[in-house]
């Protein structure tokens, strides 16, 4: 067994398979030579002091050329000393790698490993590429983002955009929680131990919940406006946008749910439509009122998207909503139509709130409703959705 020296390493020749050359001076220090004559220094030893009962660990120190023989021997000596003290260098390397992971690295892992919907993925990507990049955090190790960093950045952002600040730092909280649970030592203890977003526990921006809806005394005018506008729609895009708005008002669904609806998920014979993977991940079959069924039957095509447009489907019926807002006397968003449906169901039709929640695909909060009511196949709520639609159309 020779002593590894520069002259020895320079002269060593490859074999048909990997060959190991062990150093006579430091037990456990060696050189690996591949058939292509790639030379790498290695170290091998047992973790702990239990002799053969201790696990054997072999690590690569680095390639010859990057390390001199003496530098590699010194590195091997440090690794062997750690092993004798019971420190597994593989765990230390894993811990160090986790601590070096940048915010971008962790966000990428989160996006890859979590079953997120496209909209959630976009929100995370926008937060990382937007405010977090502006703060200089994208390429910073996540473990180095402190509570003080978070508190200062959040307060600055809250001054400009309180809602966006809450959203962005809520995303950061989720990313760090993922890191805490995902990157762990061999004993399961987290490598990243603190979530710096905890610094915001008394600093979150107070945001008043939105309550916009069509005013009761304008509901009739709004529906009449939609009917008249549908009759004079000058092109297919405008017609599809108006039909989409009517559908939102008659069913109380979310904009994305209606806009992305395809004909294969509509059954006009039985009077229902299907959401296989909605926001709350509860697949649901929803009843259609007769007015919505008539509207769908009037659509020219029965292939692809129900509310199709030039490049796929209607995404934002902005112009039509602007005109509708003028009639209502207040600014309306597509989600305000969902709130209008709910309000009419509860206030005008005296329908139990739990049934309206089901019709708008909210999972009821009560234990009884969650466990004893049918929450997916909701065709049995046809009378209630019809009652709401009749109240809207007849307002």
Coordinates of N, CA, C and O in Angstrom, one line a residue, residues 47-192:
X47 N -18.9 5.4 11.1 CA -19.5 6.5 11.9 C -19.7 6.0 13.3 O -20.4 5.0 13.6
X48 N -19.0 6.6 14.3 CA -19.2 6.2 15.7 C -18.0 5.4 16.2 O -17.0 5.2 15.5
X49 N -18.1 4.8 17.4 CA -17.0 4.0 18.0 C -17.4 2.6 18.3 O -16.8 2.0 19.1
X50 N -18.4 2.1 17.6 CA -18.9 0.7 17.9 C -18.2 -0.3 17.0 O -18.7 -1.4 16.9
X51 N -17.1 0.0 16.4 CA -16.4 -0.9 15.6 C -17.2 -1.4 14.4 O -17.8 -0.6 13.7
X52 N -17.2 -2.7 14.2 CA -17.9 -3.3 13.0 C -19.4 -3.0 13.1 O -20.1 -3.2 12.0
X53 N -19.9 -2.7 14.2 CA -21.4 -2.4 14.3 C -21.7 -1.0 13.8 O -22.9 -0.7 13.6
X54 N -20.7 -0.2 13.6 CA -20.9 1.1 13.1 C -21.1 1.1 11.6 O -20.4 0.3 10.9
X55 N -21.9 1.9 11.0 CA -22.1 1.9 9.5 C -20.8 2.5 8.8 O -20.2 3.4 9.3
X56 N -20.5 1.8 7.7 CA -19.4 2.3 6.9 C -19.9 3.3 5.9 O -20.9 3.2 5.2
X57 N -19.1 4.4 5.8 CA -19.5 5.5 4.9 C -18.3 5.8 3.9 O -17.2 5.8 4.4
X58 N -18.6 5.9 2.6 CA -17.6 6.3 1.7 C -18.1 7.6 1.0 O -19.2 7.6 0.5
X59 N -17.2 8.6 0.9 CA -17.5 9.9 0.3 C -16.5 10.3 -0.7 O -15.3 9.9 -0.5
X60 N -16.9 11.0 -1.7 CA -16.0 11.6 -2.6 C -15.6 13.0 -2.1 O -16.5 13.8 -1.8
X61 N -14.3 13.2 -2.0 CA -13.8 14.5 -1.6 C -13.8 15.5 -2.8 O -14.2 16.6 -2.7
X62 N -13.3 15.0 -3.9 CA -13.2 15.9 -5.1 C -12.2 15.4 -6.1 O -11.4 14.5 -5.8
X63 N -12.2 16.0 -7.3 CA -11.3 15.5 -8.3 C -9.8 16.0 -8.1 O -9.6 17.0 -7.5
X64 N -8.9 15.2 -8.6 CA -7.5 15.5 -8.6 C -7.3 16.7 -9.6 O -7.9 16.7 -10.7
X65 N -6.6 17.7 -9.2 CA -6.5 18.9 -10.0 C -7.2 20.1 -9.3 O -6.7 21.2 -9.1
X66 N -8.4 19.8 -8.8 CA -9.1 20.7 -8.0 C -8.5 20.7 -6.6 O -8.3 21.7 -5.9
X67 N -8.3 19.4 -6.1 CA -7.6 19.2 -4.9 C -6.2 18.7 -5.1 O -6.0 17.8 -6.0
X68 N -5.2 19.2 -4.4 CA -3.9 18.5 -4.4 C -4.0 17.3 -3.5 O -4.9 17.2 -2.7
X69 N -2.9 16.5 -3.5 CA -3.0 15.3 -2.6 C -3.0 15.7 -1.2 O -3.8 15.2 -0.4
X70 N -2.2 16.7 -0.8 CA -2.2 17.2 0.6 C -3.5 17.8 1.0 O -4.0 17.6 2.2
X71 N -4.1 18.6 0.1 CA -5.4 19.2 0.5 C -6.5 18.1 0.7 O -7.3 18.2 1.6
X72 N -6.5 17.1 -0.2 CA -7.4 16.1 -0.1 C -7.2 15.2 1.2 O -8.2 14.8 1.8
X73 N -5.9 15.0 1.5 CA -5.6 14.2 2.8 C -6.1 15.0 4.0 O -6.7 14.4 4.9
X74 N -5.9 16.3 4.0 CA -6.4 17.2 5.1 C -7.9 17.1 5.2 O -8.5 17.0 6.3
X75 N -8.6 17.2 4.1 CA -10.1 17.1 4.1 C -10.5 15.7 4.6 O -11.5 15.6 5.3
X76 N -9.8 14.7 4.1 CA -10.2 13.3 4.6 C -10.0 13.2 6.1 O -10.8 12.6 6.8
X77 N -8.9 13.8 6.6 CA -8.7 13.7 8.1 C -9.8 14.4 8.8 O -10.3 13.8 9.9
X78 N -10.3 15.5 8.3 CA -11.5 16.2 9.0 C -12.7 15.3 8.9 O -13.4 15.2 9.9
X79 N -13.0 14.7 7.8 CA -14.1 13.8 7.7 C -14.0 12.6 8.6 O -15.0 12.2 9.3
X80 N -12.9 12.0 8.7 CA -12.7 10.8 9.6 C -12.8 11.2 11.0 O -13.4 10.5 11.8
X81 N -12.4 12.4 11.4 CA -12.5 12.9 12.8 C -14.0 13.1 13.1 O -14.5 12.7 14.2
X82 N -14.8 13.6 12.2 CA -16.2 13.8 12.4 C -16.9 12.4 12.5 O -17.7 12.3 13.4
X83 N -16.5 11.4 11.7 CA -17.1 10.1 11.8 C -16.8 9.5 13.2 O -17.7 8.8 13.8
X84 N -15.6 9.6 13.7 CA -15.2 9.0 15.0 C -16.1 9.7 16.1 O -16.4 9.1 17.1
X85 N -16.5 10.9 15.9 CA -17.4 11.6 16.8 C -18.8 11.3 16.6 O -19.7 11.9 17.3
X86 N -19.1 10.4 15.7 CA -20.5 10.0 15.5 C -21.3 10.9 14.5 O -22.5 10.8 14.4
X87 N -20.6 11.8 13.8 CA -21.2 12.7 12.8 C -21.2 12.0 11.4 O -20.1 11.7 10.9
X88 N -22.3 11.7 10.9 CA -22.4 11.2 9.6 C -22.2 12.3 8.5 O -23.1 13.2 8.4
X89 N -21.1 12.3 7.8 CA -20.9 13.4 6.8 C -21.9 13.5 5.7 O -22.1 14.5 5.1
X90 N -22.6 12.3 5.5 CA -23.7 12.4 4.4 C -24.8 13.3 4.9 O -25.4 14.0 4.2
X91 N -25.1 13.1 6.2 CA -26.2 13.9 6.8 C -25.8 15.4 6.8 O -26.6 16.3 6.5
X92 N -24.5 15.6 7.2 CA -24.0 17.0 7.2 C -24.0 17.6 5.8 O -24.4 18.8 5.6
X93 N -23.7 16.8 4.8 CA -23.7 17.3 3.4 C -25.2 17.6 3.0 O -25.4 18.6 2.3
X94 N -26.1 16.7 3.4 CA -27.5 16.9 3.1 C -28.0 18.2 3.8 O -28.7 19.0 3.2
X95 N -27.6 18.4 5.0 CA -28.0 19.6 5.8 C -27.5 20.8 5.1 O -28.2 21.8 5.0
X96 N -26.2 20.8 4.8 CA -25.6 21.9 4.1 C -26.3 22.3 2.8 O -26.5 23.4 2.5
X97 N -26.6 21.2 2.0 CA -27.3 21.4 0.7 C -28.6 22.1 0.9 O -29.0 23.0 0.2
X98 N -29.4 21.6 2.0 CA -30.7 22.2 2.2 C -30.6 23.7 2.7 O -31.3 24.5 2.3
X99 N -29.5 23.9 3.5 CA -29.3 25.3 4.0 C -28.9 26.3 2.9 O -29.1 27.5 3.0
X100 N -28.3 25.7 1.8 CA -27.9 26.5 0.7 C -29.0 26.8 -0.3 O -28.9 27.6 -1.2
X101 N -30.1 26.0 -0.2 CA -31.2 26.2 -1.2 C -31.7 27.6 -1.2 O -32.1 28.1 -0.1
X102 N -31.8 28.2 -2.4 CA -32.3 29.5 -2.5 C -33.9 29.5 -2.5 O -34.5 28.4 -2.6
X103 N -34.4 30.7 -2.3 CA -35.9 30.8 -2.4 C -36.4 30.2 -3.7 O -37.4 29.5 -3.7
X104 N -35.7 30.5 -4.8 CA -36.1 30.0 -6.1 C -36.0 28.5 -6.1 O -36.9 27.8 -6.6
X105 N -35.0 27.9 -5.6 CA -34.8 26.4 -5.5 C -36.0 25.8 -4.8 O -36.6 24.8 -5.2
X106 N -36.3 26.4 -3.6 CA -37.4 25.8 -2.8 C -38.8 26.0 -3.5 O -39.6 25.1 -3.5
X107 N -39.0 27.1 -4.1 CA -40.2 27.4 -4.8 C -40.4 26.4 -6.0 O -41.4 25.8 -6.2
X108 N -39.3 26.1 -6.7 CA -39.3 25.1 -7.8 C -39.7 23.7 -7.2 O -40.5 23.0 -7.8
X109 N -39.1 23.3 -6.1 CA -39.4 22.0 -5.5 C -40.9 22.0 -5.1 O -41.6 21.0 -5.3
X110 N -41.4 23.1 -4.5 CA -42.8 23.2 -4.1 C -43.7 23.0 -5.3 O -44.7 22.3 -5.2
X111 N -43.4 23.7 -6.4 CA -44.2 23.7 -7.5 C -44.2 22.3 -8.2 O -45.2 21.8 -8.7
X112 N -43.1 21.6 -8.1 CA -43.0 20.3 -8.7 C -43.6 19.2 -7.8 O -44.2 18.2 -8.4
X113 N -43.6 19.3 -6.5 CA -44.0 18.2 -5.6 C -45.4 18.4 -5.1 O -46.0 17.4 -4.7
X114 N -46.0 19.6 -5.1 CA -47.3 19.8 -4.6 C -48.3 19.7 -5.7 O -48.1 20.2 -6.8
X115 N -49.5 19.1 -5.4 CA -50.5 19.0 -6.4 C -51.3 20.3 -6.5 O -52.4 20.4 -6.0
X116 N -50.8 21.3 -7.2 CA -51.4 22.6 -7.3 C -52.1 22.8 -8.6 O -51.8 22.3 -9.6
X117 N -53.1 23.6 -8.5 CA -53.9 24.0 -9.7 C -53.1 25.1 -10.5 O -52.3 25.8 -9.9
X118 N -53.3 25.2 -11.8 CA -52.6 26.1 -12.6 C -52.6 27.5 -12.1 O -51.6 28.3 -12.1
X119 N -53.8 28.0 -11.6 CA -53.9 29.3 -11.1 C -53.0 29.5 -9.9 O -52.4 30.6 -9.7
X120 N -52.9 28.5 -9.0 CA -52.1 28.6 -7.8 C -50.6 28.7 -8.2 O -49.8 29.4 -7.7
X121 N -50.3 27.9 -9.2 CA -48.9 27.9 -9.7 C -48.5 29.2 -10.2 O -47.4 29.7 -10.0
X122 N -49.4 29.8 -11.0 CA -49.1 31.1 -11.6 C -48.9 32.2 -10.5 O -48.0 33.0 -10.6
X123 N -49.7 32.1 -9.4 CA -49.6 33.1 -8.3 C -48.2 32.9 -7.6 O -47.6 33.9 -7.3
X124 N -47.8 31.7 -7.5 CA -46.5 31.5 -6.8 C -45.4 32.0 -7.7 O -44.4 32.7 -7.3
X125 N -45.4 31.6 -9.0 CA -44.4 32.1 -9.9 C -44.4 33.6 -10.0 O -43.3 34.2 -10.1
X126 N -45.5 34.3 -10.0 CA -45.6 35.7 -10.1 C -45.0 36.3 -8.8 O -44.3 37.4 -8.8
X127 N -45.3 35.7 -7.6 CA -44.7 36.3 -6.4 C -43.2 36.2 -6.3 O -42.5 37.1 -5.9
X128 N -42.7 35.0 -6.8 CA -41.2 34.8 -6.8 C -40.5 35.7 -7.8 O -39.5 36.4 -7.4
X129 N -41.1 35.8 -9.0 CA -40.5 36.7 -10.0 C -40.8 38.2 -9.8 O -40.1 39.0 -10.4
X130 N -41.8 38.5 -9.0 CA -42.1 39.9 -8.8 C -41.6 40.5 -7.5 O -40.4 40.8 -7.4
X131 N -42.4 40.5 -6.4 CA -41.9 41.2 -5.2 C -40.7 40.5 -4.5 O -39.8 41.2 -4.1
X132 N -40.6 39.1 -4.5 CA -39.5 38.5 -3.9 C -38.2 38.8 -4.6 O -37.1 38.9 -4.0
X133 N -38.3 38.8 -6.0 CA -37.1 39.2 -6.7 C -36.7 40.7 -6.4 O -35.5 41.0 -6.3
X134 N -37.7 41.5 -6.3 CA -37.4 42.9 -6.1 C -36.7 43.1 -4.7 O -35.9 44.0 -4.5
X135 N -37.1 42.2 -3.7 CA -36.4 42.3 -2.4 C -35.0 41.7 -2.4 O -34.3 41.8 -1.4
X136 N -34.6 41.1 -3.5 CA -33.3 40.4 -3.6 C -33.3 39.1 -3.0 O -32.2 38.6 -2.5
X137 N -34.4 38.4 -2.9 CA -34.5 37.1 -2.2 C -34.4 35.9 -3.1 O -34.2 34.8 -2.6
X138 N -34.7 36.1 -4.4 CA -34.8 35.0 -5.3 C -33.6 34.0 -5.2 O -33.7 32.8 -5.2
X139 N -32.4 34.6 -5.2 CA -31.2 33.8 -5.2 C -30.5 33.8 -3.9 O -29.4 33.4 -3.7
X140 N -31.3 34.2 -2.8 CA -30.7 34.1 -1.5 C -31.1 32.8 -0.8 O -32.3 32.4 -1.0
X141 N -30.2 32.2 0.0 CA -30.7 31.0 0.7 C -31.9 31.2 1.5 O -31.9 32.2 2.3
X142 N -32.9 30.4 1.4 CA -34.1 30.6 2.2 C -33.8 30.7 3.7 O -34.5 31.5 4.4
X143 N -32.9 29.9 4.1 CA -32.6 29.9 5.6 C -32.0 31.2 6.0 O -32.0 31.5 7.3
X144 N -31.5 32.0 5.1 CA -30.9 33.3 5.5 C -31.9 34.5 5.5 O -31.6 35.6 5.8
X145 N -33.2 34.2 5.1 CA -34.2 35.2 5.1 C -34.8 35.3 6.5 O -35.4 34.4 7.0
X146 N -34.5 36.4 7.2 CA -34.8 36.5 8.6 C -36.2 37.1 8.9 O -36.8 37.6 8.0
X147 N -36.6 37.0 10.1 CA -37.8 37.7 10.5 C -37.8 39.2 10.3 O -38.8 39.8 9.9
X148 N -36.6 39.7 10.6 CA -36.5 41.2 10.3 C -36.6 41.5 8.9 O -37.2 42.5 8.5
X149 N -36.0 40.7 8.0 CA -36.1 40.9 6.5 C -37.6 40.9 6.1 O -38.1 41.8 5.4
X150 N -38.3 39.9 6.6 CA -39.7 39.7 6.2 C -40.6 40.9 6.8 O -41.4 41.4 6.0
X151 N -40.4 41.2 8.0 CA -41.1 42.3 8.6 C -40.9 43.6 7.9 O -41.9 44.3 7.5
X152 N -39.7 44.0 7.6 CA -39.4 45.2 6.9 C -40.0 45.2 5.5 O -40.6 46.2 5.0
X153 N -39.8 44.1 4.7 CA -40.3 44.1 3.3 C -41.8 44.1 3.3 O -42.4 44.8 2.5
X154 N -42.5 43.4 4.2 CA -43.9 43.3 4.2 C -44.5 44.7 4.5 O -45.5 45.2 3.9
X155 N -44.0 45.4 5.5 CA -44.5 46.7 5.9 C -44.3 47.7 4.7 O -45.2 48.5 4.5
X156 N -43.2 47.6 4.0 CA -43.0 48.5 2.8 C -44.1 48.1 1.8 O -44.7 49.1 1.2
X157 N -44.3 46.9 1.5 CA -45.3 46.5 0.5 C -46.7 46.8 0.9 O -47.5 47.1 0.1
X158 N -47.0 46.6 2.2 CA -48.3 46.9 2.7 C -48.8 48.3 2.5 O -50.0 48.6 2.2
X159 N -47.8 49.2 2.5 CA -48.1 50.6 2.3 C -48.7 50.8 0.9 O -49.5 51.7 0.7
X160 N -48.1 50.1 0.0 CA -48.5 50.3 -1.5 C -49.7 49.5 -1.9 O -50.5 49.9 -2.6
X161 N -49.7 48.2 -1.4 CA -50.7 47.3 -1.9 C -51.0 46.2 -0.8 O -50.4 45.1 -0.8
X162 N -51.9 46.6 0.1 CA -52.1 45.7 1.2 C -52.6 44.3 0.8 O -52.2 43.3 1.4
X163 N -53.5 44.2 -0.1 CA -54.0 42.9 -0.5 C -52.9 42.0 -1.1 O -52.8 40.9 -0.8
X164 N -52.1 42.6 -2.0 CA -51.0 41.9 -2.7 C -50.0 41.5 -1.6 O -49.4 40.4 -1.8
X165 N -49.8 42.4 -0.7 CA -48.8 42.0 0.4 C -49.2 40.8 1.2 O -48.5 39.9 1.4
X166 N -50.5 40.8 1.6 CA -51.0 39.6 2.3 C -50.9 38.3 1.4 O -50.5 37.3 1.9
X167 N -51.2 38.4 0.1 CA -51.2 37.3 -0.8 C -49.7 36.8 -1.0 O -49.4 35.6 -0.8
X168 N -48.8 37.7 -1.2 CA -47.4 37.3 -1.5 C -46.8 36.7 -0.3 O -46.1 35.6 -0.4
X169 N -47.0 37.3 0.9 CA -46.4 36.7 2.1 C -47.1 35.5 2.6 O -46.5 34.7 3.3
X170 N -48.3 35.3 2.2 CA -49.0 34.1 2.5 C -48.4 32.9 1.7 O -48.2 31.8 2.1
X171 N -48.0 33.3 0.4 CA -47.3 32.3 -0.4 C -45.9 32.0 0.2 O -45.5 30.8 0.2
X172 N -45.2 33.0 0.6 CA -43.9 32.8 1.3 C -44.0 31.9 2.5 O -43.2 31.0 2.7
X173 N -45.1 32.1 3.3 CA -45.3 31.2 4.4 C -45.5 29.8 4.0 O -44.9 28.9 4.6
X174 N -46.2 29.6 3.0 CA -46.5 28.2 2.5 C -45.2 27.6 2.0 O -44.9 26.4 2.2
X175 N -44.4 28.3 1.3 CA -43.1 27.8 0.7 C -42.2 27.4 1.9 O -41.5 26.3 1.9
X176 N -42.1 28.3 2.9 CA -41.2 27.9 4.0 C -41.7 26.7 4.8 O -40.9 25.9 5.2
X177 N -43.0 26.7 5.0 CA -43.6 25.5 5.7 C -43.3 24.2 5.0 O -43.0 23.2 5.6
X178 N -43.3 24.3 3.6 CA -42.9 23.1 2.8 C -41.5 22.8 3.1 O -41.2 21.6 3.2
X179 N -40.6 23.8 3.1 CA -39.2 23.5 3.3 C -38.9 22.9 4.7 O -38.1 21.9 4.9
X180 N -39.7 23.4 5.7 CA -39.5 22.8 7.1 C -39.9 21.4 7.1 O -39.2 20.6 7.8
X181 N -40.9 21.0 6.4 CA -41.4 19.6 6.4 C -40.7 18.7 5.5 O -40.6 17.5 5.7
X182 N -40.1 19.3 4.4 CA -39.5 18.5 3.4 C -38.0 18.2 3.6 O -37.5 17.1 3.3
X183 N -37.3 19.2 4.1 CA -35.8 19.0 4.3 C -35.6 18.7 5.7 O -35.6 19.6 6.6
X184 N -35.3 17.5 6.0 CA -35.1 17.0 7.4 C -33.9 16.2 7.5 O -33.3 15.6 6.6
X185 N -33.3 16.1 8.8 CA -32.2 15.2 9.1 C -32.7 13.8 9.1 O -33.9 13.5 9.1
X186 N -31.7 12.9 9.4 CA -32.0 11.5 9.4 C -33.0 11.1 10.5 O -33.8 10.2 10.4
X187 N -32.9 11.9 11.6 CA -33.9 11.7 12.7 C -35.2 12.3 12.5 O -36.1 12.3 13.4
X188 N -35.4 13.0 11.4 CA -36.7 13.6 11.1 C -36.8 15.0 11.6 O -37.8 15.7 11.3
X189 N -35.8 15.6 12.2 CA -35.9 17.0 12.7 C -35.6 17.9 11.5 O -34.8 17.6 10.6
X190 N -36.4 19.0 11.5 CA -36.2 20.0 10.3 C -34.9 20.6 10.3 O -34.3 21.0 11.3
X191 N -34.4 20.8 9.1 CA -33.1 21.5 8.9 C -33.3 23.0 9.0 O -32.5 23.8 9.6
X192 N -34.4 23.5 8.3 CA -34.8 24.9 8.5 C -35.9 24.9 9.6 O -36.9 24.3 9.4

